[in-house]
PDB file of C-alpha atoms in Angstrom:
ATOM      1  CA  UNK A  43     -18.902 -11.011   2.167  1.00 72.00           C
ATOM      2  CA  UNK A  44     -15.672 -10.287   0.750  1.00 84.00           C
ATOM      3  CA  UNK A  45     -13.141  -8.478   3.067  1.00 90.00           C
ATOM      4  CA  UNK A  46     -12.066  -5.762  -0.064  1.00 92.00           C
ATOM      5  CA  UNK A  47     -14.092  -3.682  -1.797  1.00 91.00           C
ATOM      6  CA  UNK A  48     -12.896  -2.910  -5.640  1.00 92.00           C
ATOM      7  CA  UNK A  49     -14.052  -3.635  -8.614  1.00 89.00           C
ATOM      8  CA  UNK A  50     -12.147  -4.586 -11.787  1.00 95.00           C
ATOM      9  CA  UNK A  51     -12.551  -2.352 -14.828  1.00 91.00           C
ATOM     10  CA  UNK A  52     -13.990  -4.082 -17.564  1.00 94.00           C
ATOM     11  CA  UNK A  53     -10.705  -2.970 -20.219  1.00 93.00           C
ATOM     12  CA  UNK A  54      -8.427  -4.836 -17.727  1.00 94.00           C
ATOM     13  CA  UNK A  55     -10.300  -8.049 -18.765  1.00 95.00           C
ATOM     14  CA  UNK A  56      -9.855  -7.396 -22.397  1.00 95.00           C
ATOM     15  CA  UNK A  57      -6.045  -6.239 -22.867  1.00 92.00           C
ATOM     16  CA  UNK A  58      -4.413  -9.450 -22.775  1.00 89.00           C
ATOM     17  CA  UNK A  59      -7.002 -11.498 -24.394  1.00 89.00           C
ATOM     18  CA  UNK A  60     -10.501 -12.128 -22.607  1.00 91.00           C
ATOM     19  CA  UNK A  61     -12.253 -14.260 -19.688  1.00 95.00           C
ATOM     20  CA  UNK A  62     -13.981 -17.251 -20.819  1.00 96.00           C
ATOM     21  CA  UNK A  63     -17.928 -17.728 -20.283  1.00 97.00           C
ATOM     22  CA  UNK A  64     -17.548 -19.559 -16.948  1.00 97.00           C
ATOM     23  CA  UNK A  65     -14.701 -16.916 -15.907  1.00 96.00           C
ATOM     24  CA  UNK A  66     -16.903 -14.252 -16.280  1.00 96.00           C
ATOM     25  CA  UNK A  67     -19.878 -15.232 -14.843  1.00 97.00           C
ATOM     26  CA  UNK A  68     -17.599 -16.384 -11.684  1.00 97.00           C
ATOM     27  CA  UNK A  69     -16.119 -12.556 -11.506  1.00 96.00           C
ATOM     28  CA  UNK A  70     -20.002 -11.142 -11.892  1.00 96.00           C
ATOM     29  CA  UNK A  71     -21.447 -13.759  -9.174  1.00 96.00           C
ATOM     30  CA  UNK A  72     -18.124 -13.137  -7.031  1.00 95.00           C
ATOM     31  CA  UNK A  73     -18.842  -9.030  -7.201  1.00 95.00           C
ATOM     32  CA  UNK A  74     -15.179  -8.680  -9.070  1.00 96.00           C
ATOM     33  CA  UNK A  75     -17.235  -7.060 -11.585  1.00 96.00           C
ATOM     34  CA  UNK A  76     -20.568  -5.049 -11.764  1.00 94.00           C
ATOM     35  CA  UNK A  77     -23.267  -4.794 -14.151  1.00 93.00           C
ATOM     36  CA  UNK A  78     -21.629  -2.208 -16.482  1.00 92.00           C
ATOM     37  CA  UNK A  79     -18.371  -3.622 -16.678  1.00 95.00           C
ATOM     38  CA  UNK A  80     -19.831  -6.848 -17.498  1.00 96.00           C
ATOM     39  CA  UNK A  81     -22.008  -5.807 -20.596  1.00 94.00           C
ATOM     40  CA  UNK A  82     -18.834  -3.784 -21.484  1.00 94.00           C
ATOM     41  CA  UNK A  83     -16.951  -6.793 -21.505  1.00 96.00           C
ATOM     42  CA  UNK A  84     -19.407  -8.609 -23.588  1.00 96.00           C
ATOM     43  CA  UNK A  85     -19.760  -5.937 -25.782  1.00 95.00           C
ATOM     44  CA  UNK A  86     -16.048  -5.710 -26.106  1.00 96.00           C
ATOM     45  CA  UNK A  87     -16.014  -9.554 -26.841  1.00 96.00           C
ATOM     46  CA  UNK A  88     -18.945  -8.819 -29.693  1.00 95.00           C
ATOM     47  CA  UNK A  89     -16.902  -6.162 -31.010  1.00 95.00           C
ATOM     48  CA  UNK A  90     -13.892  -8.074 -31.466  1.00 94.00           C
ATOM     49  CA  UNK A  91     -15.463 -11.091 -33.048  1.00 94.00           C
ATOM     50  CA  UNK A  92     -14.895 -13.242 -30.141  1.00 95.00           C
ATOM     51  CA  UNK A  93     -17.163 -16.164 -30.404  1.00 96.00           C
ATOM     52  CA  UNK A  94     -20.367 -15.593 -27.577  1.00 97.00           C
ATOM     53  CA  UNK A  95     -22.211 -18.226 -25.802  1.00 97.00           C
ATOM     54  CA  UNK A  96     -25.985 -17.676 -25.875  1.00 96.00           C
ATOM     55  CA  UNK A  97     -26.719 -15.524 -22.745  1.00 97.00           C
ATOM     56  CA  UNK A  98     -23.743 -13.452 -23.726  1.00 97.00           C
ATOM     57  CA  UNK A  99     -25.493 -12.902 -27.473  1.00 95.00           C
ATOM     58  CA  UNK A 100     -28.677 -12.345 -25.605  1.00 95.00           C
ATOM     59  CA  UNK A 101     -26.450  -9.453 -23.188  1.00 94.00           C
ATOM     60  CA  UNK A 102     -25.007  -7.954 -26.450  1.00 92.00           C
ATOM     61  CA  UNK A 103     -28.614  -7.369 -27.687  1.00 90.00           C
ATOM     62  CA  UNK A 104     -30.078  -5.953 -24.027  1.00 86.00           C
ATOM     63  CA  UNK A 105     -30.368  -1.572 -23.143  1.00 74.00           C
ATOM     64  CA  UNK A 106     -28.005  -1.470 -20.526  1.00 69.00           C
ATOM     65  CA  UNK A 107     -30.933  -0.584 -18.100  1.00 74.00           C
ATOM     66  CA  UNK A 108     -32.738  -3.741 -18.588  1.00 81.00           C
ATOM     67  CA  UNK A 109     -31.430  -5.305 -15.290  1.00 79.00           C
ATOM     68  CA  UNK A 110     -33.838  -8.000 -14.644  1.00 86.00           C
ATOM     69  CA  UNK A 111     -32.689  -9.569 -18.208  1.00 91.00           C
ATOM     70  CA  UNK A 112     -28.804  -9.197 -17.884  1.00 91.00           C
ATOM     71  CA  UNK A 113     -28.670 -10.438 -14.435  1.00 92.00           C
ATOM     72  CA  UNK A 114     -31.407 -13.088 -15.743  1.00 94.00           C
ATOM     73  CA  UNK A 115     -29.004 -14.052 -18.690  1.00 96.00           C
ATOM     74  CA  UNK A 116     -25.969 -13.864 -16.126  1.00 96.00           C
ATOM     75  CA  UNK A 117     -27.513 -16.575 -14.039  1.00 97.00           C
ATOM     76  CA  UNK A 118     -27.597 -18.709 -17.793  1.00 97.00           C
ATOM     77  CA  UNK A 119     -23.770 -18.397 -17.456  1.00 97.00           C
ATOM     78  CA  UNK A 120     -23.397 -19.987 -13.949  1.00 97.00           C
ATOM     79  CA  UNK A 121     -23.445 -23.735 -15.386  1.00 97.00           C
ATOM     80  CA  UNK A 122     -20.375 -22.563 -17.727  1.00 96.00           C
ATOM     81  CA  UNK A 123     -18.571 -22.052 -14.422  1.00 96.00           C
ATOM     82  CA  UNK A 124     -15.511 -24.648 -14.389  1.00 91.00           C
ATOM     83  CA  UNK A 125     -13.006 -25.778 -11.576  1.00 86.00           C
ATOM     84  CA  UNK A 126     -10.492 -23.188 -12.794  1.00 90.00           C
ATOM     85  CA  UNK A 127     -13.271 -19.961 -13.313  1.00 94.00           C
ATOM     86  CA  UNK A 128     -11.848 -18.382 -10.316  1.00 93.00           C
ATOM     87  CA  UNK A 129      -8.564 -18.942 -11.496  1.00 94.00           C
ATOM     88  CA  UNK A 130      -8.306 -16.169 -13.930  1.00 96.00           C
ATOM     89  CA  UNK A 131      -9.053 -13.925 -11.242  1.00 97.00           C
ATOM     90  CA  UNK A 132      -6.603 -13.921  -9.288  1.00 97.00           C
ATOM     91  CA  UNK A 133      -4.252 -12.477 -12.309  1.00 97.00           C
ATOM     92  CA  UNK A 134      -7.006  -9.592 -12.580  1.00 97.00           C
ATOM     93  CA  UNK A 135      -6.679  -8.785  -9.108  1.00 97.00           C
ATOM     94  CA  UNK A 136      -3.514  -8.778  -8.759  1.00 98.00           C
ATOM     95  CA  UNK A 137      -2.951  -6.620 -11.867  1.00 98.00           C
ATOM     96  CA  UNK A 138      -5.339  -4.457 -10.652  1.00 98.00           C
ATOM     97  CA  UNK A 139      -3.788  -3.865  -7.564  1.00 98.00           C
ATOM     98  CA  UNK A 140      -0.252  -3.510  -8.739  1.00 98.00           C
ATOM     99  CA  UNK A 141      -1.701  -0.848 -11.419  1.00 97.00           C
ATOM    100  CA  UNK A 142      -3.467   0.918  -8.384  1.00 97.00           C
ATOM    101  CA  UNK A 143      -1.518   0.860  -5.627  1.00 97.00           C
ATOM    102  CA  UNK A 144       2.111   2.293  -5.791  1.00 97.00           C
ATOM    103  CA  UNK A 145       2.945   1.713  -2.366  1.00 98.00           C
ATOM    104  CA  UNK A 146       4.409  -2.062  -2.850  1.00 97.00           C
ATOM    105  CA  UNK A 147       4.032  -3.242   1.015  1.00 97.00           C
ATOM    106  CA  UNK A 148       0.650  -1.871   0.677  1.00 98.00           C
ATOM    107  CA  UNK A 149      -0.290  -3.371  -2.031  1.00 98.00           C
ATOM    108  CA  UNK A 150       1.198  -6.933  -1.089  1.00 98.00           C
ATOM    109  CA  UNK A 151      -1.162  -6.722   2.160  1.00 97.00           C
ATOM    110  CA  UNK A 152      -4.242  -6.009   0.040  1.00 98.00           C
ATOM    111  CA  UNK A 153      -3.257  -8.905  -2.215  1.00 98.00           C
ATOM    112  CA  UNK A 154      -3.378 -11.049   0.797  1.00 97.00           C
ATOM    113  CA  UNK A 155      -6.659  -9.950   1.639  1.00 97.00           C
ATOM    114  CA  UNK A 156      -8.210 -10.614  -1.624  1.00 97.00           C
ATOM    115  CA  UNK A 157      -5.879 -13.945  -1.534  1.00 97.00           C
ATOM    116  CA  UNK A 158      -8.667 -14.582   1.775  1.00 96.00           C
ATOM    117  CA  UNK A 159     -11.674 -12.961  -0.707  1.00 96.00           C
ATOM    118  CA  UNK A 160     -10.637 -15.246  -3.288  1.00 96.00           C
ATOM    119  CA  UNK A 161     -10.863 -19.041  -0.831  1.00 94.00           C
ATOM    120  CA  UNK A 162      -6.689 -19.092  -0.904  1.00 96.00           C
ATOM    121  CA  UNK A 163      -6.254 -20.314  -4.013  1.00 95.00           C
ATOM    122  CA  UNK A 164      -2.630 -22.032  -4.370  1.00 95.00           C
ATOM    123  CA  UNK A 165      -1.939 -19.680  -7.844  1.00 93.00           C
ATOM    124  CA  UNK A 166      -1.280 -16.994  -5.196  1.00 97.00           C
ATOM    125  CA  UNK A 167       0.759 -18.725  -2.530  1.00 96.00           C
ATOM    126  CA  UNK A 168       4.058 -18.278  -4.153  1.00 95.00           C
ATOM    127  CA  UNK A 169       3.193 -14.815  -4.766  1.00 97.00           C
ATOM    128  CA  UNK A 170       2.305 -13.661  -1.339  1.00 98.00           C
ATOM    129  CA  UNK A 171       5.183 -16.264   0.109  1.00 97.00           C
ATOM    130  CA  UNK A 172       8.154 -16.319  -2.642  1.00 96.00           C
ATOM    131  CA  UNK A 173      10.212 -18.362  -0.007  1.00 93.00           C
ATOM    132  CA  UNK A 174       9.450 -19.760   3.374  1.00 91.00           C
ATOM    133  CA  UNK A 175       8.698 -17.783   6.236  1.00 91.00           C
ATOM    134  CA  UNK A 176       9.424 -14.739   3.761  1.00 95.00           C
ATOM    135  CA  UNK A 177       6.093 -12.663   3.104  1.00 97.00           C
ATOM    136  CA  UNK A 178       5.964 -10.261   0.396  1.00 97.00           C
ATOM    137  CA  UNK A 179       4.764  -6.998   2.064  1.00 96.00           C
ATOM    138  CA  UNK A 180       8.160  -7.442   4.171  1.00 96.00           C
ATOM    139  CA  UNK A 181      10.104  -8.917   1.655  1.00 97.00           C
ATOM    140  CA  UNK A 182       9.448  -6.127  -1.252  1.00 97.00           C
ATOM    141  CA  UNK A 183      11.831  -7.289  -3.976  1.00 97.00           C
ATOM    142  CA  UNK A 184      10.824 -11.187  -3.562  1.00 97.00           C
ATOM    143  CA  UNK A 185       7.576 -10.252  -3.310  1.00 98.00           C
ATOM    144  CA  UNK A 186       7.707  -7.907  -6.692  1.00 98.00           C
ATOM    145  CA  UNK A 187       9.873 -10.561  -8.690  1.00 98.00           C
ATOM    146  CA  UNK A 188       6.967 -13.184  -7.907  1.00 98.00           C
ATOM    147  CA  UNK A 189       4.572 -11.213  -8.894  1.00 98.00           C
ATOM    148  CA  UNK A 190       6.315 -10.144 -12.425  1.00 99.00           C
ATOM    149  CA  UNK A 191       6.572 -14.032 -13.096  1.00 98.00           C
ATOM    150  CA  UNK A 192       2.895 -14.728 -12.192  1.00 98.00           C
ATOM    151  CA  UNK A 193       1.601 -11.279 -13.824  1.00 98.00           C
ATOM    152  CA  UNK A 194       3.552 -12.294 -17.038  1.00 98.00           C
ATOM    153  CA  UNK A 195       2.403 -16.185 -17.158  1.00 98.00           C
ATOM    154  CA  UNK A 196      -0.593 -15.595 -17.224  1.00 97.00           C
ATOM    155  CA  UNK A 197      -0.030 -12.464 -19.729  1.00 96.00           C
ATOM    156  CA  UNK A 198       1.181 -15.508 -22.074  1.00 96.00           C
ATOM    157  CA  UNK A 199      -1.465 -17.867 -21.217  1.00 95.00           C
ATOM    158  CA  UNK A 200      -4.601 -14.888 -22.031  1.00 94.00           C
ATOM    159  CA  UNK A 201      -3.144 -13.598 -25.529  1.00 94.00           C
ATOM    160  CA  UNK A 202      -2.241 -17.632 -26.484  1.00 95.00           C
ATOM    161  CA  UNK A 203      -5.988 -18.379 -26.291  1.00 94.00           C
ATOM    162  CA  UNK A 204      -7.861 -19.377 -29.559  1.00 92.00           C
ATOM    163  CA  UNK A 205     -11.029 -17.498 -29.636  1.00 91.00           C
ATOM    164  CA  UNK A 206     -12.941 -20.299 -31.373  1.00 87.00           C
ATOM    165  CA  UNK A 207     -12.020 -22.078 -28.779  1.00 88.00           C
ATOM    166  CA  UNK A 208     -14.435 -20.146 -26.032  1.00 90.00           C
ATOM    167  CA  UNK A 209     -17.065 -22.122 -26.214  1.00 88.00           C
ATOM    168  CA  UNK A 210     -15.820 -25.407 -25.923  1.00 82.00           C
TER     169      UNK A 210
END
């Protein structure tokens, strides 16, 4: 069970490009997102012209009340899950939180806690610790200029993909 309770909205996967099959079916099985926000994100994806794989043109099709069938379809996305599905996450919640949270110690020491959430993956090591022995919630500025660098790469790395390239 996962130590902090949000959920991303579905736009903030969709304004710097969008989550790949296996991404989003790791946010959906991981509880980053809910039901809503993922047909929302599908939908978005449809609406764009973003290339779907086949339970996500199944999702596109569904009445947003037919449960059973999207969480059915969302289990057809698990085997797209990759090594680097979680990845991706960590740049939504961390983007989440420094939209949400104004308070920047605060929102350094829920980072860290969804840093635990997420299995301590290394992408967020260098955010949380910008130098040794130097944690972000006490060192603010270090803290804020690490995150800026990782919020940005991976700003780059989302609106660089090739949407044909999805499901390959």
């Amino acid at each position: 069970m996962r130590e902090l309770s949000l959920r991303i909205d579905s736009g903030e996967l969709l304004d710097f490009g969008y989550p790949l099959p296996g991404e989003l079916s790791w946010g959906y099985r991981n509880q980053w997102i809910d039901r809503a926000a993922l047909i929302s994100v599908v939908d978005g994806l449809n609406a764009a012209g973003v290339p779907l794989s086949e339970p996500e043109d199944g999702m596109s099709v569904l009445l947003r009340d037919d449960h059973d069938r999207i969480d059915d379809l969302a289990e057809r996305l698990v085997p797209l899950e990759g090594e680097a599905s979680a990845k991706i996450w960590c740049f939504y919640v961390a983007r989440h939180l420094d939209d949400s949270v104004k308070d920047l110690s605060v929102m350094f020491e829920l980072l860290d806690v969804a840093w635990a959430d997420l299995g301590y993956p290394d992408e967020l090591r260098s955010v949380l610790f910008p130098r040794e022995f130097k944690p972000a919630h006490l060192y603010i500025d270090l803290g804020r200029e690490a995150l800026d660098l990782f919020l940005n790469e991976w700003k780059r790395t989302l609106s660089s993909r090739d949407p044909e390239e999805r499901l390959r």
